[in-house]
Amino acid sequence: MGRHRGRRSGRGRGRRHARGAVPQGDARDERLGRDRPVADLVARGAHDRRRELGGARPRRPRRPDGHDRRGGPAEPAGSLVSGAPEALREAKRGLRRAVRAARDALAPADRAERSRRIAERLLRLPELEGARTVMVFASFGSEVDTGPILGGLAARGVRLALPRIAEGEVVPIAYRLGDRLVPAALGVPEPADGPPVPEAEIDVVVTPGVAFDRAGYRVGYGGGFYDRFLRRARPEVPRIAVAFALQVVPEVPHGEGDERVDLIVTEEEVIRCPPR
């Protein structure tokens, strides 16, 4: 379908009415390259965010079976939990600003090449084998270009769905390559027409987002639309995030209502997050 992203890279996604840790040491430096500044910025701010949020939940030691010493499942590494809503929102805002600034700074040609590599990795995932209906999203601004993903899935005969925001909720809409997209609030592209796709028929969800950690926590654009949608989807449906490597940070501040993804596909690797 070609590139369908808008040019307003500083805007949010989905707000209708307004609309595991990073590798350490030399390997980390070598891998992040010019993406390192944003990761370092986030890493330096992690301690301050913990202090503002009242402290991170202590990590309990894990046994080899993945459970802690009390017998329950161990919390995913890198998590940061807060009981102070305003402090949590502020921590997310700061992380969102830093990562979006780094993403916006990518040159268009560099962004296109990274997006191509992400699409290649995603289309090879076993989670997509046999998928009949996949919900993606129409990218905009400096997001990963989802055009190659949509084209690759359509070539396999997969039924596509794109999100539309209606009355504050994500509604999957049937989409075919070439269907008209219209800018919704703040310029986010949505299908102009098309019937809704029943949520029970969606086999895989490809999610947008601003920042992710290796535990699967994500920071979106602040509306909570995808968190609510993911809770409505069938529990076994794979949640796959697509992001540039610079969007993967050591830890993402999160609260009780924040949903995790199962995989994060970047231009460098496929991150398989701990089970939900």
Coordinates of C-alpha atoms in Angstrom, one line a residue:
M1 CA 0.0 0.0 0.0
G2 CA 3.1 2.2 0.1
R3 CA 3.9 4.7 2.8
H4 CA 0.9 6.1 4.5
R5 CA 2.4 8.0 7.4
G6 CA 1.6 11.6 8.0
R7 CA 4.2 14.3 8.6
R8 CA 3.2 15.4 12.0
S9 CA 5.7 13.4 13.9
G10 CA 5.2 15.2 17.2
R11 CA 1.5 14.1 17.6
G12 CA -0.1 11.3 19.5
R13 CA -2.0 8.2 18.4
G14 CA -5.6 7.3 19.0
R15 CA -6.9 10.2 21.0
R16 CA -10.2 10.8 19.3
H17 CA -11.2 14.0 21.1
A18 CA -7.8 15.6 21.4
R19 CA -7.1 12.0 19.8
G20 CA 14.2 -7.4 29.3
A21 CA 16.8 -4.9 30.2
V22 CA 19.1 -3.7 27.5
P23 CA 22.3 -5.7 27.1
Q24 CA 25.1 -4.3 29.3
G25 CA 28.8 -3.5 28.9
D26 CA 30.6 -3.4 25.6
A27 CA 28.1 -5.6 23.9
R28 CA 25.4 -3.0 24.7
D29 CA 27.6 -0.1 23.4
E30 CA 28.4 -1.9 20.2
R31 CA 24.8 -2.9 19.6
L32 CA 23.1 0.4 20.3
G33 CA 25.6 2.6 18.4
R34 CA 24.0 5.9 17.7
D35 CA 20.8 4.8 19.4
R36 CA 22.7 4.7 22.7
P37 CA 22.0 8.3 24.0
V38 CA 18.2 7.7 24.5
A39 CA 18.8 4.4 26.3
D40 CA 21.4 6.0 28.5
L41 CA 19.1 8.9 29.2
V42 CA 16.4 6.5 30.3
A43 CA 18.8 4.4 32.3
R44 CA 20.1 7.5 34.1
G45 CA 16.5 8.6 34.9
A46 CA 15.4 5.2 36.2
H47 CA 16.7 5.9 39.7
D48 CA 15.0 9.3 39.8
R49 CA 11.7 7.8 38.6
R50 CA 11.9 5.1 41.3
R51 CA 12.3 7.9 43.9
E52 CA 9.5 9.9 42.5
L53 CA 7.2 6.9 42.4
G54 CA 7.9 5.9 45.9
G55 CA 10.4 3.1 45.1
A56 CA 10.3 0.1 42.8
R57 CA 8.8 -3.1 44.0
P58 CA 11.7 -5.2 45.2
R59 CA 12.6 -8.1 42.9
R60 CA 12.2 -11.4 44.7
P61 CA 14.8 -14.0 43.9
R62 CA 13.8 -16.5 41.3
R63 CA 14.1 -20.3 41.4
P64 CA 15.1 -22.1 38.3
D65 CA 11.4 -22.9 37.7
G66 CA 10.6 -19.2 37.3
H67 CA 8.9 -18.9 40.7
D68 CA 10.0 -16.8 43.6
R69 CA 10.7 -18.2 47.1
R70 CA 7.1 -17.6 48.2
G71 CA 5.9 -20.0 45.5
G72 CA 4.2 -17.5 43.2
P73 CA 5.4 -16.5 39.7
A74 CA 8.3 -14.1 39.8
E75 CA 7.6 -10.6 38.5
P76 CA 9.2 -9.9 35.2
A77 CA 12.6 -8.2 35.5
G78 CA 12.9 -4.5 34.8
S79 CA 9.4 -3.7 36.1
L80 CA 8.5 -0.5 38.0
V81 CA 5.3 -0.3 39.8
S82 CA 3.7 2.7 41.5
G83 CA 0.7 3.5 43.7
A84 CA 0.9 7.2 42.9
P85 CA -1.1 7.9 39.7
E86 CA 0.1 11.4 39.1
A87 CA 3.8 10.5 39.6
L88 CA 3.3 7.5 37.3
R89 CA 1.8 9.7 34.6
E90 CA 4.6 12.2 34.9
A91 CA 7.2 9.4 34.6
K92 CA 5.5 8.1 31.5
R93 CA 5.3 11.6 30.0
G94 CA 9.1 12.1 30.5
L95 CA 9.9 8.7 28.9
R96 CA 7.5 9.4 26.0
R97 CA 9.1 12.8 25.3
A98 CA 12.7 11.4 25.3
V99 CA 12.0 8.4 23.1
R100 CA 9.8 10.3 20.6
A101 CA 12.5 12.9 20.3
A102 CA 15.1 10.2 19.4
R103 CA 12.7 8.5 17.0
D104 CA 11.8 11.8 15.3
A105 CA 15.5 12.4 14.8
L106 CA 16.0 9.4 12.5
A107 CA 16.6 10.3 8.9
P108 CA 13.8 9.3 6.6
A109 CA 16.0 6.9 4.6
D110 CA 17.3 5.3 7.8
R111 CA 13.8 5.0 9.2
A112 CA 12.7 3.3 5.9
E113 CA 15.5 0.8 6.0
R114 CA 14.9 -0.1 9.7
S115 CA 11.2 -0.5 8.9
R116 CA 12.0 -2.9 6.1
R117 CA 14.1 -5.0 8.4
I118 CA 11.5 -5.1 11.0
A119 CA 8.9 -6.2 8.5
E120 CA 11.1 -9.0 7.4
R121 CA 11.6 -10.2 10.9
L122 CA 7.9 -10.0 11.8
L123 CA 6.8 -11.9 8.7
R124 CA 9.1 -14.8 9.6
L125 CA 7.5 -15.3 13.0
P126 CA 5.9 -18.6 13.7
E127 CA 3.1 -16.8 15.4
L128 CA 1.9 -15.6 12.0
E129 CA 1.8 -19.0 10.5
G130 CA -1.8 -20.0 9.9
A131 CA -3.1 -16.6 11.0
R132 CA -6.2 -15.8 9.1
T133 CA -6.9 -12.3 10.5
V134 CA -4.3 -9.9 11.7
M135 CA -4.9 -6.5 13.2
V136 CA -2.1 -4.1 12.3
F137 CA -2.2 -0.2 12.4
A138 CA -1.6 2.5 9.9
S139 CA 1.6 4.2 10.9
F140 CA 2.1 7.9 11.0
G141 CA 4.9 10.4 11.8
S142 CA 8.1 8.7 12.9
E143 CA 6.6 5.3 13.7
V144 CA 7.8 2.1 12.1
D145 CA 6.4 2.1 8.6
T146 CA 3.8 -0.6 8.6
G147 CA 3.3 -0.5 4.8
P148 CA 5.7 -3.4 4.2
I149 CA 4.0 -5.4 6.9
L150 CA 0.5 -4.9 5.4
G151 CA 1.8 -5.7 2.0
G152 CA 3.5 -8.9 3.1
L153 CA 0.4 -10.1 5.0
A154 CA -1.9 -9.3 2.1
A155 CA 0.3 -11.2 -0.3
R156 CA -0.3 -14.3 1.9
G157 CA -4.1 -13.8 1.7
V158 CA -4.4 -12.8 5.3
R159 CA -7.4 -10.7 6.2
L160 CA -6.3 -7.3 7.5
A161 CA -7.9 -5.1 10.1
L162 CA -6.9 -1.6 11.1
P163 CA -8.0 0.3 14.2
R164 CA -10.6 3.1 14.2
I165 CA -11.3 5.1 17.4
A166 CA -15.1 5.2 18.1
E167 CA -16.5 6.7 21.3
G168 CA -13.1 6.3 23.0
E169 CA -12.5 2.7 22.1
V170 CA -10.4 0.8 19.4
V171 CA -12.7 -0.8 16.8
P172 CA -11.1 -3.2 14.3
I173 CA -12.1 -2.3 10.7
A174 CA -11.6 -4.6 7.7
Y175 CA -9.0 -3.2 5.4
R176 CA -7.7 -4.1 1.9
L177 CA -4.6 -2.5 0.3
G178 CA -5.7 0.6 -1.5
D179 CA -8.7 1.3 0.7
R180 CA -9.0 5.0 1.6
L181 CA -7.5 6.1 4.8
V182 CA -8.5 9.4 6.4
P183 CA -6.8 11.5 9.0
A184 CA -8.6 11.2 12.3
A185 CA -8.0 13.5 15.2
L186 CA -4.4 14.7 15.3
G187 CA -3.7 13.2 11.9
V188 CA -3.7 9.5 12.8
P189 CA -4.8 7.5 9.7
E190 CA -8.0 5.4 10.0
P191 CA -10.1 3.4 7.4
A192 CA -12.6 5.7 5.9
D193 CA -15.1 2.8 5.3
G194 CA -15.3 -0.9 5.9
P195 CA -17.2 -3.2 8.2
P196 CA -16.1 -3.9 11.8
V197 CA -14.1 -7.2 12.3
P198 CA -15.3 -9.2 15.3
E199 CA -12.7 -9.2 18.0
A200 CA -13.1 -12.9 18.4
E201 CA -11.9 -13.5 14.9
I202 CA -8.5 -11.7 15.3
D203 CA -5.6 -14.1 15.5
V204 CA -2.7 -11.7 16.0
V205 CA -2.5 -8.1 17.1
V206 CA 0.4 -5.9 16.0
T207 CA 0.6 -3.0 18.3
P208 CA 2.0 0.5 18.1
G209 CA 3.8 2.2 21.1
V210 CA 6.4 4.7 22.0
A211 CA 8.6 2.8 24.4
F212 CA 8.9 -0.8 25.5
D213 CA 11.0 -2.9 28.0
R214 CA 12.0 -6.5 27.8
A215 CA 9.3 -7.5 30.3
G216 CA 6.7 -6.5 27.7
Y217 CA 5.5 -3.3 29.3
R218 CA 4.8 -0.4 26.9
V219 CA 4.1 3.3 26.9
G220 CA 1.7 4.4 24.3
Y221 CA 0.5 7.8 23.5
G222 CA -1.4 8.4 26.7
G223 CA -5.0 7.5 26.0
G224 CA -5.1 3.9 27.2
F225 CA -6.9 2.8 24.0
Y226 CA -4.8 -0.3 23.3
D227 CA -4.7 -1.3 27.0
R228 CA -8.4 -1.6 26.9
F229 CA -8.5 -3.3 23.5
L230 CA -5.9 -5.9 24.5
R231 CA -7.9 -6.8 27.6
R232 CA -10.9 -7.5 25.4
A233 CA -9.0 -9.7 22.9
R234 CA -8.8 -13.4 23.4
P235 CA -6.1 -14.2 26.0
E236 CA -4.3 -16.5 23.6
V237 CA -3.9 -14.0 20.8
P238 CA -0.3 -13.0 20.4
R239 CA 0.5 -9.3 21.0
I240 CA 3.4 -8.3 18.8
A241 CA 4.9 -4.8 19.1
V242 CA 7.0 -3.3 16.3
A243 CA 9.6 -0.7 17.3
F244 CA 13.0 0.6 16.5
A245 CA 15.7 -0.6 18.7
L246 CA 16.1 2.8 20.3
Q247 CA 12.5 2.5 21.6
V248 CA 13.5 -0.5 23.8
V249 CA 14.6 0.9 27.2
P250 CA 15.8 -0.7 30.4
E251 CA 12.4 -0.3 32.2
V252 CA 9.0 1.2 31.6
P253 CA 7.0 2.7 34.5
H254 CA 3.7 0.9 34.7
G255 CA 0.6 0.6 36.8
E256 CA -2.2 -2.0 37.3
G257 CA -4.1 -1.2 34.1
D258 CA -1.1 -1.4 31.8
E259 CA -1.1 -4.5 29.5
R260 CA 2.0 -6.2 28.3
V261 CA 3.0 -7.5 24.9
D262 CA 4.3 -10.9 24.1
L263 CA 7.0 -10.0 21.5
I264 CA 8.8 -6.9 20.4
V265 CA 10.2 -6.9 16.9
T266 CA 13.0 -4.4 16.2
E267 CA 15.4 -4.1 13.3
E268 CA 18.0 -5.9 15.4
E269 CA 16.2 -8.7 17.1
V270 CA 13.0 -10.4 18.2
I271 CA 12.4 -10.0 21.9
R272 CA 10.3 -12.7 23.5
C273 CA 8.8 -11.3 26.7
P274 CA 8.0 -13.4 29.8
P275 CA 4.6 -15.1 29.7
R276 CA 1.6 -12.9 30.7

